[in-house]
């Protein structure tokens, strides 16, 4: 993971730091969430310096990290894309609100 730490993920999911049995899975969720945010932004995120050749590059900020953590929570809680026997609705997430202003839409 480039932007999130395992400790941040565990705190978001309310998992005790000393519980390590799911660490590999949680790190995987973190990586997926980071990639999802970059993909939804249509930009590459960087920790410190943006390369000159990347005109759409962006430094990761607190909003991006929170969107990543929301995505981790959603993926952790909903391990399947649907839940049989229920009315399927999309849960409104703050996720879109957190990343919308930095999204690049190319024409």
Short mmCIF file of N, CA and C in Angstrom, two decimals, residues 12-102:
data_model
loop_
_atom_site.label_atom_id
_atom_site.label_comp_id
_atom_site.label_asym_id
_atom_site.label_seq_id
_atom_site.Cartn_x
_atom_site.Cartn_y
_atom_site.Cartn_z
N UNK A 12 -10.17 1.92 11.24
CA UNK A 12 -11.41 2.16 10.50
C UNK A 12 -12.41 1.02 10.69
N UNK A 13 -11.90 -0.20 10.70
CA UNK A 13 -12.76 -1.38 10.81
C UNK A 13 -13.02 -1.81 12.26
N UNK A 14 -12.45 -1.06 13.19
CA UNK A 14 -12.56 -1.37 14.62
C UNK A 14 -12.04 -2.77 14.94
N UNK A 15 -10.87 -3.05 14.39
CA UNK A 15 -10.19 -4.32 14.65
C UNK A 15 -9.01 -4.03 15.57
N UNK A 16 -8.87 -4.84 16.58
CA UNK A 16 -7.77 -4.66 17.53
C UNK A 16 -6.42 -4.78 16.81
N UNK A 17 -5.47 -3.90 17.12
CA UNK A 17 -4.17 -3.92 16.46
C UNK A 17 -3.42 -5.25 16.59
N UNK A 18 -3.62 -5.96 17.71
CA UNK A 18 -2.89 -7.20 17.91
C UNK A 18 -3.54 -8.41 17.23
N UNK A 19 -4.71 -8.22 16.61
CA UNK A 19 -5.34 -9.30 15.84
C UNK A 19 -4.70 -9.30 14.45
N UNK A 20 -3.91 -10.33 14.14
CA UNK A 20 -3.13 -10.32 12.91
C UNK A 20 -3.56 -11.37 11.89
N UNK A 21 -4.55 -12.18 12.22
CA UNK A 21 -4.94 -13.28 11.33
C UNK A 21 -5.43 -12.80 9.95
N UNK A 22 -6.02 -11.62 9.87
CA UNK A 22 -6.55 -11.11 8.60
C UNK A 22 -5.66 -10.05 7.96
N UNK A 23 -4.45 -9.88 8.45
CA UNK A 23 -3.61 -8.79 7.96
C UNK A 23 -3.38 -8.83 6.45
N UNK A 24 -3.13 -9.97 5.89
CA UNK A 24 -2.88 -10.07 4.44
C UNK A 24 -4.13 -9.64 3.68
N UNK A 25 -5.29 -10.11 4.12
CA UNK A 25 -6.55 -9.74 3.48
C UNK A 25 -6.81 -8.24 3.62
N UNK A 26 -6.56 -7.67 4.79
CA UNK A 26 -6.78 -6.24 5.00
C UNK A 26 -5.84 -5.40 4.14
N UNK A 27 -4.60 -5.84 3.99
CA UNK A 27 -3.67 -5.13 3.12
C UNK A 27 -4.14 -5.20 1.67
N UNK A 28 -4.69 -6.34 1.28
CA UNK A 28 -5.25 -6.47 -0.07
C UNK A 28 -6.40 -5.47 -0.27
N UNK A 29 -7.29 -5.37 0.71
CA UNK A 29 -8.39 -4.41 0.62
C UNK A 29 -7.86 -2.98 0.50
N UNK A 30 -6.80 -2.69 1.25
CA UNK A 30 -6.19 -1.36 1.16
C UNK A 30 -5.65 -1.06 -0.22
N UNK A 31 -4.98 -2.03 -0.81
CA UNK A 31 -4.44 -1.85 -2.16
C UNK A 31 -5.56 -1.65 -3.17
N UNK A 32 -6.61 -2.44 -3.06
CA UNK A 32 -7.75 -2.32 -3.97
C UNK A 32 -8.40 -0.94 -3.82
N UNK A 33 -8.57 -0.48 -2.59
CA UNK A 33 -9.18 0.82 -2.34
C UNK A 33 -8.33 1.95 -2.92
N UNK A 34 -7.02 1.87 -2.75
CA UNK A 34 -6.13 2.89 -3.32
C UNK A 34 -6.26 2.94 -4.83
N UNK A 35 -6.25 1.78 -5.46
CA UNK A 35 -6.39 1.73 -6.92
C UNK A 35 -7.76 2.24 -7.36
N UNK A 36 -8.80 1.91 -6.62
CA UNK A 36 -10.15 2.36 -6.97
C UNK A 36 -10.26 3.89 -6.93
N UNK A 37 -9.69 4.50 -5.91
CA UNK A 37 -9.74 5.96 -5.82
C UNK A 37 -8.97 6.59 -6.97
N UNK A 38 -7.78 6.09 -7.25
CA UNK A 38 -7.02 6.63 -8.39
C UNK A 38 -7.80 6.46 -9.68
N UNK A 39 -8.40 5.30 -9.85
CA UNK A 39 -9.17 5.04 -11.07
C UNK A 39 -10.38 5.98 -11.16
N UNK A 40 -11.10 6.16 -10.06
CA UNK A 40 -12.26 7.04 -10.07
C UNK A 40 -11.88 8.50 -10.26
N UNK A 41 -10.71 8.88 -9.78
CA UNK A 41 -10.23 10.24 -10.00
C UNK A 41 -9.70 10.43 -11.42
N UNK A 42 -9.34 9.32 -12.06
CA UNK A 42 -8.69 9.37 -13.37
C UNK A 42 -7.38 10.14 -13.29
N UNK A 43 -6.68 9.96 -12.17
CA UNK A 43 -5.42 10.63 -11.89
C UNK A 43 -4.51 9.70 -11.11
N UNK A 44 -3.22 9.96 -11.18
CA UNK A 44 -2.26 9.23 -10.37
C UNK A 44 -1.99 10.05 -9.11
N UNK A 45 -2.05 9.40 -7.98
CA UNK A 45 -1.79 10.06 -6.71
C UNK A 45 -0.35 9.83 -6.28
N UNK A 46 0.21 10.83 -5.63
CA UNK A 46 1.59 10.77 -5.16
C UNK A 46 1.64 11.22 -3.70
N UNK A 47 2.64 10.72 -2.98
CA UNK A 47 2.80 11.07 -1.57
C UNK A 47 3.49 12.42 -1.42
N UNK A 48 4.56 12.66 -2.20
CA UNK A 48 5.31 13.90 -2.02
C UNK A 48 5.43 14.72 -3.30
N UNK A 49 6.13 14.22 -4.28
CA UNK A 49 6.41 15.00 -5.48
C UNK A 49 5.65 14.46 -6.67
N UNK A 50 5.13 15.37 -7.47
CA UNK A 50 4.46 15.00 -8.72
C UNK A 50 5.47 15.15 -9.85
N UNK A 51 5.70 14.10 -10.63
CA UNK A 51 6.64 14.22 -11.75
C UNK A 51 6.16 15.28 -12.75
N UNK A 52 7.09 16.02 -13.30
CA UNK A 52 6.75 17.09 -14.25
C UNK A 52 5.93 16.58 -15.43
N UNK A 53 6.21 15.35 -15.87
CA UNK A 53 5.52 14.83 -17.05
C UNK A 53 4.08 14.39 -16.77
N UNK A 54 3.67 14.37 -15.51
CA UNK A 54 2.31 13.96 -15.15
C UNK A 54 1.48 15.22 -14.88
N UNK A 55 0.86 15.75 -15.93
CA UNK A 55 0.13 17.01 -15.78
C UNK A 55 -1.15 16.87 -14.96
N UNK A 56 -1.66 15.65 -14.79
CA UNK A 56 -2.85 15.43 -13.97
C UNK A 56 -2.53 14.82 -12.61
N UNK A 57 -1.25 14.65 -12.32
CA UNK A 57 -0.85 14.08 -11.03
C UNK A 57 -1.36 14.92 -9.87
N UNK A 58 -1.54 14.29 -8.74
CA UNK A 58 -2.13 14.97 -7.59
C UNK A 58 -1.52 14.40 -6.32
N UNK A 59 -1.24 15.27 -5.36
CA UNK A 59 -0.77 14.80 -4.06
C UNK A 59 -1.97 14.26 -3.28
N UNK A 60 -1.80 13.10 -2.70
CA UNK A 60 -2.87 12.50 -1.91
C UNK A 60 -3.14 13.38 -0.70
N UNK A 61 -4.41 13.55 -0.37
CA UNK A 61 -4.75 14.37 0.79
C UNK A 61 -5.71 13.61 1.71
N UNK A 62 -6.13 14.26 2.76
CA UNK A 62 -6.98 13.61 3.77
C UNK A 62 -8.30 13.13 3.18
N UNK A 63 -8.89 13.88 2.26
CA UNK A 63 -10.15 13.46 1.63
C UNK A 63 -9.96 12.17 0.84
N UNK A 64 -8.86 12.07 0.11
CA UNK A 64 -8.58 10.86 -0.67
C UNK A 64 -8.39 9.66 0.26
N UNK A 65 -7.64 9.87 1.32
CA UNK A 65 -7.40 8.78 2.27
C UNK A 65 -8.70 8.34 2.94
N UNK A 66 -9.56 9.29 3.28
CA UNK A 66 -10.84 8.93 3.89
C UNK A 66 -11.71 8.16 2.91
N UNK A 67 -11.69 8.55 1.63
CA UNK A 67 -12.43 7.80 0.61
C UNK A 67 -11.89 6.38 0.51
N UNK A 68 -10.59 6.22 0.59
CA UNK A 68 -9.98 4.89 0.57
C UNK A 68 -10.45 4.06 1.76
N UNK A 69 -10.47 4.68 2.93
CA UNK A 69 -10.90 3.96 4.13
C UNK A 69 -12.38 3.60 4.05
N UNK A 70 -13.21 4.48 3.49
CA UNK A 70 -14.62 4.15 3.29
C UNK A 70 -14.77 2.96 2.35
N UNK A 71 -13.96 2.96 1.30
CA UNK A 71 -13.99 1.85 0.35
C UNK A 71 -13.56 0.55 1.05
N UNK A 72 -12.52 0.61 1.86
CA UNK A 72 -12.07 -0.58 2.61
C UNK A 72 -13.22 -1.09 3.48
N UNK A 73 -13.88 -0.19 4.20
CA UNK A 73 -14.98 -0.59 5.06
C UNK A 73 -16.11 -1.23 4.28
N UNK A 74 -16.42 -0.66 3.13
CA UNK A 74 -17.48 -1.21 2.30
C UNK A 74 -17.10 -2.60 1.79
N UNK A 75 -15.88 -2.75 1.32
CA UNK A 75 -15.43 -4.05 0.81
C UNK A 75 -15.38 -5.10 1.92
N UNK A 76 -14.98 -4.69 3.10
CA UNK A 76 -14.87 -5.61 4.22
C UNK A 76 -16.25 -6.07 4.69
N UNK A 77 -17.19 -5.13 4.75
CA UNK A 77 -18.53 -5.43 5.23
C UNK A 77 -19.36 -6.21 4.20
N UNK A 78 -19.15 -5.91 2.93
CA UNK A 78 -19.94 -6.50 1.85
C UNK A 78 -19.01 -7.31 0.95
N UNK A 79 -18.76 -8.53 1.35
CA UNK A 79 -17.79 -9.36 0.63
C UNK A 79 -18.36 -9.96 -0.65
N UNK A 80 -19.62 -9.78 -0.89
CA UNK A 80 -20.26 -10.22 -2.13
C UNK A 80 -20.93 -9.01 -2.77
N UNK A 81 -21.18 -9.07 -4.08
CA UNK A 81 -21.78 -7.92 -4.76
C UNK A 81 -23.27 -7.81 -4.50
N UNK A 82 -23.92 -8.90 -4.13
CA UNK A 82 -25.34 -8.87 -3.78
C UNK A 82 -25.59 -9.73 -2.56
N UNK A 83 -26.71 -9.48 -1.91
CA UNK A 83 -27.10 -10.27 -0.75
C UNK A 83 -28.43 -10.93 -1.09
N UNK A 84 -28.45 -12.25 -1.31
CA UNK A 84 -29.69 -12.93 -1.69
C UNK A 84 -30.78 -12.77 -0.62
N UNK A 85 -32.01 -12.65 -1.09
CA UNK A 85 -33.13 -12.59 -0.18
C UNK A 85 -33.37 -11.23 0.43
N UNK A 86 -32.74 -10.20 -0.10
CA UNK A 86 -32.93 -8.86 0.42
C UNK A 86 -33.30 -7.93 -0.72
N UNK A 87 -33.84 -6.80 -0.38
CA UNK A 87 -34.07 -5.76 -1.38
C UNK A 87 -32.73 -5.09 -1.60
N UNK A 88 -32.30 -5.05 -2.82
CA UNK A 88 -30.98 -4.52 -3.12
C UNK A 88 -31.07 -3.02 -3.36
N UNK A 89 -30.33 -2.28 -2.57
CA UNK A 89 -30.24 -0.84 -2.75
C UNK A 89 -28.79 -0.43 -2.59
N UNK A 90 -28.44 0.64 -3.23
CA UNK A 90 -27.09 1.15 -3.08
C UNK A 90 -27.06 2.06 -1.86
N UNK A 91 -26.12 1.82 -1.00
CA UNK A 91 -25.98 2.65 0.19
C UNK A 91 -25.28 3.94 -0.23
N UNK A 92 -25.89 5.08 0.06
CA UNK A 92 -25.22 6.33 -0.31
C UNK A 92 -23.94 6.49 0.51
N UNK A 93 -22.87 6.73 -0.17
CA UNK A 93 -21.58 6.86 0.50
C UNK A 93 -21.06 8.28 0.39
N UNK A 94 -20.33 8.70 1.37
CA UNK A 94 -19.64 9.97 1.32
C UNK A 94 -18.48 9.89 0.32
N UNK A 95 -18.18 8.66 -0.11
CA UNK A 95 -17.06 8.41 -1.01
C UNK A 95 -17.07 9.36 -2.21
N UNK A 96 -18.18 9.42 -2.93
CA UNK A 96 -18.26 10.28 -4.12
C UNK A 96 -18.03 11.74 -3.76
N UNK A 97 -18.61 12.16 -2.66
CA UNK A 97 -18.44 13.54 -2.23
C UNK A 97 -16.96 13.86 -1.96
N UNK A 98 -16.24 12.91 -1.39
CA UNK A 98 -14.84 13.13 -1.03
C UNK A 98 -13.92 13.25 -2.24
N UNK A 99 -14.25 12.55 -3.32
CA UNK A 99 -13.33 12.56 -4.46
C UNK A 99 -13.80 13.40 -5.64
N UNK A 100 -15.07 13.78 -5.67
CA UNK A 100 -15.65 14.42 -6.85
C UNK A 100 -14.90 15.66 -7.30
N UNK A 101 -14.50 16.51 -6.39
CA UNK A 101 -13.89 17.78 -6.79
C UNK A 101 -12.52 17.63 -7.44
N UNK A 102 -11.85 16.48 -7.26
CA UNK A 102 -10.54 16.27 -7.85
C UNK A 102 -10.57 15.38 -9.08
#
